[in-house]
Short mmCIF file of C-alpha atoms in Angstrom, two decimals:
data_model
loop_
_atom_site.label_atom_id
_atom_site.label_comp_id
_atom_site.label_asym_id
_atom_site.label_seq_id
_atom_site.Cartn_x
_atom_site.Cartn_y
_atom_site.Cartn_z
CA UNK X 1 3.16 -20.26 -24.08
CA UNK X 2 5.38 -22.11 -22.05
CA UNK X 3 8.55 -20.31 -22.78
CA UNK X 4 6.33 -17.27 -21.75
CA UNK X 5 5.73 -18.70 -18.74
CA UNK X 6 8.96 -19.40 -17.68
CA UNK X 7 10.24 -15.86 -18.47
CA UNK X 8 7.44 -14.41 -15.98
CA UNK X 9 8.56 -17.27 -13.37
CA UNK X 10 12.18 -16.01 -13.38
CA UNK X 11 10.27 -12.36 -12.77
CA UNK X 12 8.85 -13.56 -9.85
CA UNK X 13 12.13 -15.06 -8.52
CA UNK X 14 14.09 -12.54 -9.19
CA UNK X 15 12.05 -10.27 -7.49
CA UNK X 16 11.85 -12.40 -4.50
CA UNK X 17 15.76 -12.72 -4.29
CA UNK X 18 15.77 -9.09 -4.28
CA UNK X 19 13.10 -8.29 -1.72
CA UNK X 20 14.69 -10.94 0.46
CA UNK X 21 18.33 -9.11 0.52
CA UNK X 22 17.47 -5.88 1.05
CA UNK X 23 14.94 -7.30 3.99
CA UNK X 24 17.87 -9.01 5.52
CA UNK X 25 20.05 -5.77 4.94
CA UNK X 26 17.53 -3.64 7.00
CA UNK X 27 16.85 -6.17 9.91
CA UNK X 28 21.17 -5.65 10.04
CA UNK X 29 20.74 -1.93 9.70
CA UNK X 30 18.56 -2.23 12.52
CA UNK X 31 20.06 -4.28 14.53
CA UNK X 32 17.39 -6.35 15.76
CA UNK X 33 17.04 -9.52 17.63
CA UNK X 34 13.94 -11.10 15.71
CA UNK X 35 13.35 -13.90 18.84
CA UNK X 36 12.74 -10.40 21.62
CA UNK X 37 11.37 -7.72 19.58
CA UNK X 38 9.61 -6.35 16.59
CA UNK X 39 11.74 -6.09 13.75
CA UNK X 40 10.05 -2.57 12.98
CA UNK X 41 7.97 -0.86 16.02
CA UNK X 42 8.44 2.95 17.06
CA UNK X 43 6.96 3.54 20.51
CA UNK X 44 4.92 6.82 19.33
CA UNK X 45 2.66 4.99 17.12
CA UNK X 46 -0.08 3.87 18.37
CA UNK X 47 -0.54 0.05 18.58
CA UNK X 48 -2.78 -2.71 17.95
CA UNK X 49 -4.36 -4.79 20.42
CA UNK X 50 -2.18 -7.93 19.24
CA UNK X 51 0.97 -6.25 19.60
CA UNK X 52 0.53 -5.05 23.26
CA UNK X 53 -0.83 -8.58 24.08
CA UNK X 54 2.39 -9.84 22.72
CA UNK X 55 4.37 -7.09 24.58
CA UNK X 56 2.33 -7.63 27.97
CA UNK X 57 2.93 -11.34 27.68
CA UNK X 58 -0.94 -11.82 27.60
CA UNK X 59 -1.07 -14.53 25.03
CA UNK X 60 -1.12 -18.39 26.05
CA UNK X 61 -2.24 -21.33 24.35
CA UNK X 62 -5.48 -21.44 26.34
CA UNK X 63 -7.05 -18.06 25.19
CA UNK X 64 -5.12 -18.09 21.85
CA UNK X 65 -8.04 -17.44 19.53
CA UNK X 66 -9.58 -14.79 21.74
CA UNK X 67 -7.24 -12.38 20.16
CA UNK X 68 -7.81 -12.86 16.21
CA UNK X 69 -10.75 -10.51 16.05
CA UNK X 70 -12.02 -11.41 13.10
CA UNK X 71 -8.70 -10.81 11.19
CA UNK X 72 -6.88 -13.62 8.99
CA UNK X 73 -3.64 -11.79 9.39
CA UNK X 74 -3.93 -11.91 13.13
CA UNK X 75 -4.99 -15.94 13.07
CA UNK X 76 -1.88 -16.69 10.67
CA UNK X 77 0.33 -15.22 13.32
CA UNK X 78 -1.45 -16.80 16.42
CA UNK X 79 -1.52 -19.83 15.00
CA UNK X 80 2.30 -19.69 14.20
CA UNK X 81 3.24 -18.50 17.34
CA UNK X 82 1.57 -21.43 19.19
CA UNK X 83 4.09 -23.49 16.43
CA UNK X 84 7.46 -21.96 17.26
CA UNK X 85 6.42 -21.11 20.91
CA UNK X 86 7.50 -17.45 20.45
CA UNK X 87 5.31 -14.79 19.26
CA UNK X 88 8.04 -12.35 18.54
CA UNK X 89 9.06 -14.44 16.11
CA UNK X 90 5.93 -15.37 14.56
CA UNK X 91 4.89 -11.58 14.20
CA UNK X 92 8.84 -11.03 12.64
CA UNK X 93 8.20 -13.96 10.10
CA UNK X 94 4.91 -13.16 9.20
CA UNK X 95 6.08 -9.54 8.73
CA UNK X 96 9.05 -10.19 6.67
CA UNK X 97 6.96 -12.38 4.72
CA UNK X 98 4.98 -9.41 4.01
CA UNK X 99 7.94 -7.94 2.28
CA UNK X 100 7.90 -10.36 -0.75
CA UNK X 101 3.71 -10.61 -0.69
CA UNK X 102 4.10 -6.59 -1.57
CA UNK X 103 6.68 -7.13 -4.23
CA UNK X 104 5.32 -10.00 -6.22
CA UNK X 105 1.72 -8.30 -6.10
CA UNK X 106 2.89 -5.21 -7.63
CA UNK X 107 4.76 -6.94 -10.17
CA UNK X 108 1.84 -8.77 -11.07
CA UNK X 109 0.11 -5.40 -11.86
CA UNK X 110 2.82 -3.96 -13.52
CA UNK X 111 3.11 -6.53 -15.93
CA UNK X 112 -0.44 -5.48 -17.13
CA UNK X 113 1.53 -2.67 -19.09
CA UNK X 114 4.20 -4.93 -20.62
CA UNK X 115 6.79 -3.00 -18.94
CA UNK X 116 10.74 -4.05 -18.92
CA UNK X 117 11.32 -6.61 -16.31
CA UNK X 118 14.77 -4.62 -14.42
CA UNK X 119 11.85 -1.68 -14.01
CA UNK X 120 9.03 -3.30 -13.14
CA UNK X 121 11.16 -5.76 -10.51
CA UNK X 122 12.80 -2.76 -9.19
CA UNK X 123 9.71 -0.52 -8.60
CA UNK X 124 8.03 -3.24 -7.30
CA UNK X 125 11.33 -4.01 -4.61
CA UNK X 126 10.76 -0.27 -3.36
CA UNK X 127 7.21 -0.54 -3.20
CA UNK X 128 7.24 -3.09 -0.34
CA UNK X 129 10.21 -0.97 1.70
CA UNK X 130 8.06 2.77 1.60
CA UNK X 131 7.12 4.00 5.16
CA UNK X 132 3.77 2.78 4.83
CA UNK X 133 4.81 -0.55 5.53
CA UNK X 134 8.14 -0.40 7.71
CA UNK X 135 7.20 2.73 9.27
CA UNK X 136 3.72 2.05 10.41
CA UNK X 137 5.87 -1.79 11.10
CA UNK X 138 4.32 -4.65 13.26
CA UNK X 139 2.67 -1.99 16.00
CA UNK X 140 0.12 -1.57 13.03
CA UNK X 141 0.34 -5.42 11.43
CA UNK X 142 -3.07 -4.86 9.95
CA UNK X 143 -1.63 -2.25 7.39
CA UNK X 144 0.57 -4.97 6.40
CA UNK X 145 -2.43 -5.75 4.08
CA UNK X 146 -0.37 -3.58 1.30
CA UNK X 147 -0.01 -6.65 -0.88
CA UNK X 148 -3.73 -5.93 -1.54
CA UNK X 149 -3.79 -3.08 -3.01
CA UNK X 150 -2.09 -3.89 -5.91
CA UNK X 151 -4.84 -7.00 -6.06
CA UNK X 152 -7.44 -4.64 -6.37
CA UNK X 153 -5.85 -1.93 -8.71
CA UNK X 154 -5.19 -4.97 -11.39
CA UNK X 155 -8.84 -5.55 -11.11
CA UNK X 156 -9.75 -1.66 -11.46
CA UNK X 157 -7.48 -1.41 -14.22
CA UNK X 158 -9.21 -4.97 -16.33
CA UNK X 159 -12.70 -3.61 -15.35
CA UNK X 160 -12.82 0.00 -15.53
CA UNK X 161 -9.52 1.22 -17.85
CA UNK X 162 -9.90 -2.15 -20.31
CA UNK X 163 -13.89 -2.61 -19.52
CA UNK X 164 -13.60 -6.88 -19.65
CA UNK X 165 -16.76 -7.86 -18.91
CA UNK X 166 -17.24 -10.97 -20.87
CA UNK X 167 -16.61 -13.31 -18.24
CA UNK X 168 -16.64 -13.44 -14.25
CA UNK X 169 -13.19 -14.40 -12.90
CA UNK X 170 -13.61 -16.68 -9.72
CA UNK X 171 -10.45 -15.96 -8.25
CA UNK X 172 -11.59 -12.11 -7.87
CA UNK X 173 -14.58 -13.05 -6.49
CA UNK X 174 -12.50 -15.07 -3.76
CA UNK X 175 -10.21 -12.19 -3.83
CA UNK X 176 -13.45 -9.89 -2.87
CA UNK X 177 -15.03 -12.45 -0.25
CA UNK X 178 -12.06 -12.86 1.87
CA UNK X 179 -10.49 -9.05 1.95
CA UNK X 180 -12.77 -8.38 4.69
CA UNK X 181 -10.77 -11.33 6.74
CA UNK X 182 -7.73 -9.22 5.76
CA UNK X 183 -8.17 -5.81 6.31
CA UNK X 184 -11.91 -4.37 6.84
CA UNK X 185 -11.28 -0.78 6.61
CA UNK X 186 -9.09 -1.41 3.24
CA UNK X 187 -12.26 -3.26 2.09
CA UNK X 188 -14.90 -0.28 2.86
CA UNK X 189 -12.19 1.76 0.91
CA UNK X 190 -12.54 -0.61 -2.36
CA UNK X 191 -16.27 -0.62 -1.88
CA UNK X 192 -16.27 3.44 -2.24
CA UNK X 193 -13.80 2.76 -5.29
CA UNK X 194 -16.33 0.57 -7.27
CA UNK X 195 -19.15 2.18 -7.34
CA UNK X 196 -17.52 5.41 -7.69
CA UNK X 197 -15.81 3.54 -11.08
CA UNK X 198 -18.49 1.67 -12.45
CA UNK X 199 -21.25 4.76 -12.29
CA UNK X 200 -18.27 6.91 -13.95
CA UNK X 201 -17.54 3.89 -16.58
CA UNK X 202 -21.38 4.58 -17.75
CA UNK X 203 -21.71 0.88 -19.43
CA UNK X 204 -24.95 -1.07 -18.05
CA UNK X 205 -22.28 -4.23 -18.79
CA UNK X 206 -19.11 -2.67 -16.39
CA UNK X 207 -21.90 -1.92 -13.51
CA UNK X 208 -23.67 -5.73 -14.03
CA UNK X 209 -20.30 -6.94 -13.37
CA UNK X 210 -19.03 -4.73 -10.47
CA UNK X 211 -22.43 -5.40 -8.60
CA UNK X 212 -21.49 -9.22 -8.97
CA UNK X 213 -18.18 -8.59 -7.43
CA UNK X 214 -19.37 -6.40 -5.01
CA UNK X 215 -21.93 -8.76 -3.49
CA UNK X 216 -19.25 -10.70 -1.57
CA UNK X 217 -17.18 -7.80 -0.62
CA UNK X 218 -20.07 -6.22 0.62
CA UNK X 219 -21.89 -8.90 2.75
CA UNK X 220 -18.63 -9.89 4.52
CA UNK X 221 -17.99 -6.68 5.47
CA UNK X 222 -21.68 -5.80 6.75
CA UNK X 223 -20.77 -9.14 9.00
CA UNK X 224 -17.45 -8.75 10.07
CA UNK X 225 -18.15 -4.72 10.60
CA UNK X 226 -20.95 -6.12 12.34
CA UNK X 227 -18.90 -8.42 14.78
CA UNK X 228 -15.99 -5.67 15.39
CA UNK X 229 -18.50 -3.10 16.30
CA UNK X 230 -17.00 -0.75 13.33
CA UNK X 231 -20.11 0.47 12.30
CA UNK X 232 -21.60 1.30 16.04
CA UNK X 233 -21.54 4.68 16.57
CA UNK X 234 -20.20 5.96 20.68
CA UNK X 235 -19.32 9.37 20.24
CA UNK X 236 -19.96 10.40 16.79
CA UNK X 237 -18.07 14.20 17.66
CA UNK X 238 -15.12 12.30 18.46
CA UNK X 239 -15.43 10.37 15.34
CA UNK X 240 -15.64 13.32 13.15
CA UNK X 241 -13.08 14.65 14.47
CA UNK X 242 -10.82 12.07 14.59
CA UNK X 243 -11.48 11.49 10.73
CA UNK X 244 -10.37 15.40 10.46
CA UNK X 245 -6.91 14.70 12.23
CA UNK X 246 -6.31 11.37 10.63
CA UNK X 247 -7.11 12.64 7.06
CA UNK X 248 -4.95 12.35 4.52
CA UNK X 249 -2.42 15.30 3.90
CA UNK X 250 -1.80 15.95 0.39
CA UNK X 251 1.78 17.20 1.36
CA UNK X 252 2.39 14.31 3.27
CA UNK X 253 2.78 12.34 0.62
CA UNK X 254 5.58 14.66 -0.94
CA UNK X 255 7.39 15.33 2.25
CA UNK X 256 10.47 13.64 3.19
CA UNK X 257 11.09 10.58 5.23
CA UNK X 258 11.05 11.23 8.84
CA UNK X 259 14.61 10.64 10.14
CA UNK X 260 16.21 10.48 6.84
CA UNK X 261 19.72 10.17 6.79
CA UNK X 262 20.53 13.21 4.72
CA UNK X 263 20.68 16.29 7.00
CA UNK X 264 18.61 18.51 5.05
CA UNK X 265 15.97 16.45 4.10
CA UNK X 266 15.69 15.73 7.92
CA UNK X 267 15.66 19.23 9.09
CA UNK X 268 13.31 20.04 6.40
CA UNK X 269 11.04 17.05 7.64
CA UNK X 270 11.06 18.42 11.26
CA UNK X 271 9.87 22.09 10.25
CA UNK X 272 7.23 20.72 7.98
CA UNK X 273 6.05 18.44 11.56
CA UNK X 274 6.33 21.30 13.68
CA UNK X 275 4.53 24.41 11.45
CA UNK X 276 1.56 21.96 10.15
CA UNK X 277 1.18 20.17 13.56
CA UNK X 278 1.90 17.10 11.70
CA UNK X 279 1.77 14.23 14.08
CA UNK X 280 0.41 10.42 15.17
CA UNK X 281 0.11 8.95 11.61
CA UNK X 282 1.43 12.28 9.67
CA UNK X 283 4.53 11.25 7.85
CA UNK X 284 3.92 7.78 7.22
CA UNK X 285 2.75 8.23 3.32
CA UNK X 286 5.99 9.61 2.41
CA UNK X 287 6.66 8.30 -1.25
CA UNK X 288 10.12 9.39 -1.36
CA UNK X 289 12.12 11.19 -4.05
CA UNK X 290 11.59 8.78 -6.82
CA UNK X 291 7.68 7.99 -6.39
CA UNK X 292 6.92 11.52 -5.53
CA UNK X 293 8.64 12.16 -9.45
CA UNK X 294 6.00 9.93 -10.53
CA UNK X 295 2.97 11.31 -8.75
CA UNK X 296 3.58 14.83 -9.37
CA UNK X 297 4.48 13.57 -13.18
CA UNK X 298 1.23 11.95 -12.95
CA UNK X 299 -0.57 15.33 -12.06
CA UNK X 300 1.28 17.23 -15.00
CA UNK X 301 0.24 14.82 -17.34
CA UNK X 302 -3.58 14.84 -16.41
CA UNK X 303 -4.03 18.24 -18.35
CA UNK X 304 -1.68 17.48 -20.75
CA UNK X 305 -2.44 17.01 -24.72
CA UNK X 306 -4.45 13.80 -25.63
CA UNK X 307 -1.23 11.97 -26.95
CA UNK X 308 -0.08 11.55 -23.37
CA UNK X 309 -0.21 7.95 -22.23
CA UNK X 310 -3.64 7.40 -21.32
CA UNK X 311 -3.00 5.07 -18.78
CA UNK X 312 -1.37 7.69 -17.24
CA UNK X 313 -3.87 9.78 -17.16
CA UNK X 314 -6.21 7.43 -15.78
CA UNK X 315 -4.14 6.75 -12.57
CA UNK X 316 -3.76 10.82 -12.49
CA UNK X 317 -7.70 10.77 -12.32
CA UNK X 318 -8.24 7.73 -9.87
CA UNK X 319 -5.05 9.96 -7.60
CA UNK X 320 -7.00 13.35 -7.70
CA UNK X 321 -10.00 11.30 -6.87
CA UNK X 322 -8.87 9.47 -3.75
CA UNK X 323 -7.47 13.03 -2.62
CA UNK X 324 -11.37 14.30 -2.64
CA UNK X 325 -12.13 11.43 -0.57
CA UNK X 326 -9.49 10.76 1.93
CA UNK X 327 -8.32 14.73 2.55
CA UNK X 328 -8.96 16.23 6.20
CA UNK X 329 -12.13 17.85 4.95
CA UNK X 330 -12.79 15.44 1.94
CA UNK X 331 -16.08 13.38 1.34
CA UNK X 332 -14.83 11.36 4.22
CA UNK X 333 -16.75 13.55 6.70
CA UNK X 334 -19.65 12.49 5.08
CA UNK X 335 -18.96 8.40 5.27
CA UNK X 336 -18.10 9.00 9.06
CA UNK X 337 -21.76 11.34 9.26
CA UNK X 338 -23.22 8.08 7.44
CA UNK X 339 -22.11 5.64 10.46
CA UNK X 340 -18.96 4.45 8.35
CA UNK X 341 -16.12 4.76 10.84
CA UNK X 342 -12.66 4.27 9.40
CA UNK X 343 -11.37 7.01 11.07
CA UNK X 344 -7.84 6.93 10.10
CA UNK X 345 -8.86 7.95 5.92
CA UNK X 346 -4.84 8.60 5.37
CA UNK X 347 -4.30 4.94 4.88
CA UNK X 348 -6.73 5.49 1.77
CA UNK X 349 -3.02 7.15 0.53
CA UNK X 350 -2.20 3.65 -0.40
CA UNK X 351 -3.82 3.58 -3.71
CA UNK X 352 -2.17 6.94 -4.62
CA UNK X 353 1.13 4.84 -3.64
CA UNK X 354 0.66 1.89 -6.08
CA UNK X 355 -0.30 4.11 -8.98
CA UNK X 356 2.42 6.43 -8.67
CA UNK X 357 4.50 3.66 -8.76
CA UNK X 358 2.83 2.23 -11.61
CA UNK X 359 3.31 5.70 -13.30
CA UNK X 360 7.24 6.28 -12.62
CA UNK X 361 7.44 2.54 -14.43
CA UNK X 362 5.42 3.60 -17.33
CA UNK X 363 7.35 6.84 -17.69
CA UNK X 364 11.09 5.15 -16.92
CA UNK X 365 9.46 2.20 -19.91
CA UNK X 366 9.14 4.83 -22.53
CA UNK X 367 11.91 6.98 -21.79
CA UNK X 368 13.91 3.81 -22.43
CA UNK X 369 11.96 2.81 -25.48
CA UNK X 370 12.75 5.97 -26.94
CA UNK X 371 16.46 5.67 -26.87
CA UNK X 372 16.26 2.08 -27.86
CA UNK X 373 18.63 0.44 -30.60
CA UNK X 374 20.99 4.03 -29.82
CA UNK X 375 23.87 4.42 -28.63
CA UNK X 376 22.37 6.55 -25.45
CA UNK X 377 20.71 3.08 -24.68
CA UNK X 378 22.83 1.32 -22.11
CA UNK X 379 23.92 4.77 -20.15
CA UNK X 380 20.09 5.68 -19.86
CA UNK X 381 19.58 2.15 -18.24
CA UNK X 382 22.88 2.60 -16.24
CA UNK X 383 21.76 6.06 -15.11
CA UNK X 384 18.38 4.26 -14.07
CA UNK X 385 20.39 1.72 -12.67
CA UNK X 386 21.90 3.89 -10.26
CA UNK X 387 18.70 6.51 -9.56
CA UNK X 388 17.19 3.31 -8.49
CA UNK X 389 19.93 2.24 -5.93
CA UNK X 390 20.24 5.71 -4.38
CA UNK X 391 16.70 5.51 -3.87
CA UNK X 392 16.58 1.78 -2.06
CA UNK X 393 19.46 3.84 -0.08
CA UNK X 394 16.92 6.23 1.01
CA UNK X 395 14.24 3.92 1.81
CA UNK X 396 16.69 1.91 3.98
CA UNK X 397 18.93 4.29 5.58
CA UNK X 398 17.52 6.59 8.61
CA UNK X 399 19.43 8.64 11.03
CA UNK X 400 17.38 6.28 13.93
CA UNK X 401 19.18 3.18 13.01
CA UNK X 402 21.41 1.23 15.27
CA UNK X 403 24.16 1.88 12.87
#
C-alpha cells in the first residue's frame, strides 16, 4: 500500500514539474512583466470587476474586502495582495498557481481508469494550458475555477458510472458546500448535472445519495445567489437574449485556436469568426487538434457496437447531453425563463473539455495496450511522445506573442 502510494506521489510531482516549465515557458513567450501586468489579459474580453479595480488602482488596504463579492478566489488574491503590496502580482501568482491546481485535478480523475502515468500526466499538462483558461486569462479569474471540474466529474463518474453508494464521503460533501465560494455559476451547472444523473441512474439508493450531496451545494448557492443578486431578474429580454449569444457553439469547440501560429489554421479561424458572427466569448472552447480527436472519437463511439469501452460511451452521453443544455437554443432558455441567470451557458463547455480529455487518454491507453510486449511498442509510445509535444506547441505558440 505504501509502495502504491509512493508511485502515485511521484505522479503528482512529476506532473507538477511539468506544468511548472511549460508555465514559465509561456510567461517568456509572452514576455510579461508579472510585478505591472496580467500575465494573460486580452483587452476585447470583457472583464471582471476585480481586474479593473486592480487596473484603475481602486484597491487599498482600507476597502480591501469590499471587493471579494462573495468569491474565495477573489479573497485569496486580496488577501495576498495586501501581503506582497502589489496586486499584479498577487493576481499573477494566484493565476499561475492555477496552472498546477488544473493538472493535478485531472490527474486525479484520470487515474480512476488505471491509465499509464506518461498519458495521463501529459493529458492532464495540456488540460490546464487550453484557451479556456489562458485565453479567457486573469480578465475572467473566476473561470480559473477549472480545477473543479475535474472534482466533480470524479464524483459523477463514482456515483453515477460505478453507482457507490454504500457510504457518504465527507470530503465531497465539503467539496459541494464550498464550490459556491468558488465559482457560483459552475455550481448551478453541477446542480443541473445531478439531478439530471441520478433520475437517469433510476436506483432509489444513487438518488438518496445525490440528494445528500446536493443539500449543501444547493443551500449555499440559494445564499450566495441570494447575496450577488444572480437570481434577481432586471430585464429578463436582455437576459434571454444574452443566454442566446453566449450559448455554447458546438463548432466552437472544434475550431482552431484564435491566433494560432500556423497560417492556415489562423486564416481558417478568422473566416469561421467572420461568416458565423463569432465574437465576445466565441473561440475560447477551442480543444485543439488532439482533444478535438478525442471528442469527435467520443461521438463515433456512442453508436458504436456494445464492445466499445463503455466508459467511453458514457462520457459520449454526458457530452451530447451538456450540448442540449448549454447550445444557443438549448434547455438553457428555459433555466434563464425560470429566473436562473448564468447567462454566459458556453462555459458549461468545460465538462465536454475534461471528458474529451479523459477519452483521448482512454483511447491513447488501449492503443498502447494493444501493441504491448511487441516490437511496435516503443515507436507507438515515441510517436505519442511526439503527437503530444506538437500539441503543447500549439497550445503555447500564437502569432500574438511578443516573440
Amino acid at each position: 500500500m505504501e509502495k502504491c502510494g509512493c508511485i502515485k506521489a511521484k505522479h503528482y510531482i512529476t506532473t507538477m514539474i511539468v506544468t511548472i516549465a511549460l508555465v514559465w515557458l509561456y510567461i517568456f513567450l509572452k514576455d510579461i512583466k508579472i510585478s505591472s501586468s496580467f500575465i494573460s489579459y486580452d483587452i476585447d474580453k470583457a472583464t471582471d470587476s476585480l481586474g479593473i479595480s486592480i487596473m484603475e488602482n481602486n484597491i487599498t488596504d482600507q476597502n480591501l474586502f469590499s471587493f471579494w463579492d462573495y468569491n474565495l478566489q477573489y479573497l485569496l488574491v486580496l488577501i495576498l495582495g495586501s501581503i506582497c503590496s502589489n496586486m499584479y502580482i498577487s493576481v499573477n501568482i494566484y493565476f499561475i498557481f492555477t496552472f498546477l491546481l488544473i493538472s493535478v485535478s485531472m490527474l486525479a480523475f484520470l487515474q480512476r481508469f488505471n491509465i499509464k502515468p506518461a498519458i495521463a500526466v501529459e493529458v492532464s499538462v495540456i488540460m490546464s494550458f487550453l484557451p479556456y483558461h489562458i485565453d479567457r486569462g486573469e480578465s475572467q479569474l473566476v473561470t480559473s475555477s477549472f480545477y473543479m471540474v475535474p472534482i466533480f466529474t470524479g464524483i459523477f463518474y463514482e456515483l453515477y458510472y460505478e453507482a457507490k453508494t454504500e457510504s457518504i464521503n465527507r470530503w465531497y460533501l465539503i467539496v459541494m458546500g464550498i464550490s459556491p465560494l468558488i465559482d457560483l455559476k459552475l455550481s448551478i451547472m453541477v446542480i443541473i448535472l445531478v439531478v439530471v444523473l441520478a433520475i437517469h441512474r433510476r436506483s432509489i439508493a444513487v438518488v438518496r445519495i445525490s440528494a445528500i450531496y446536493l443539500c449543501p451545494l444547493v443551500l449555499m448557492s440559494l445564499l450566495i445567489g441570494k447575496l450577488t443578486g444572480l437570481f434577481s431578474v432586471y430585464d429578463l429580454n436582455r437576459d434571454i437574449e444574452m443566454a442566446r449569444a453566449e450559448g455554447m457553439r458546438f463548432m466552437d469547440l472544434l475550431m482552431p485556436f484564435r491566433y494560432h501560429i500556423l497560417d492556415i489554421f489562423h486564416n481558417y479561424r478568422c473566416e469561421y469568426d467572420v461568416m458565423f458572427s463569432a465574437h465576445g466569448e466565441s473561440g475560447l472552447n477551442s480543444m485543439g487538434i488532439l482533444l478535438s480527436v478525442g471528442f469527435v472519437a467520443s461521438i463515433l463511439l456512442l453508436f458504436a457496437k456494445k464492445k466499445t469501452d463503455k466508459r467511453i460511451q458514457w462520457m459520449a452521453w454526458l457530452n451530447v447531453l451538456i450540448i442540449l443544455i448549454a447550445n444557443i437554443n438549448g434547455f438553457n432558455i428555459l433555466f434563464e425563463y425560470l429566473g436562473i441567470h448564468i447567462t454566459y451557458w458556453n462555459r458549461m463547455a468545460i465538462f465536454i473539455l475534461v471528458w474529451s480529455g479523459a477519452v483521448l487518454a482512454i483511447i491513447a491507453d488501449g492503443l498502447l495496450n494493444k501493441v504491448e510486449d511487441k516490437k511496435y511498442f516503443l515507436p507507438v509510445k515515441a510517436v505519442m511522445f511526439c503527437i503530444g509535444l506538437l500539441e503543447f506547441g500549439e497550445l503555447l505558440m500564437r502569432q500574438n506573442m511578443s516573440i
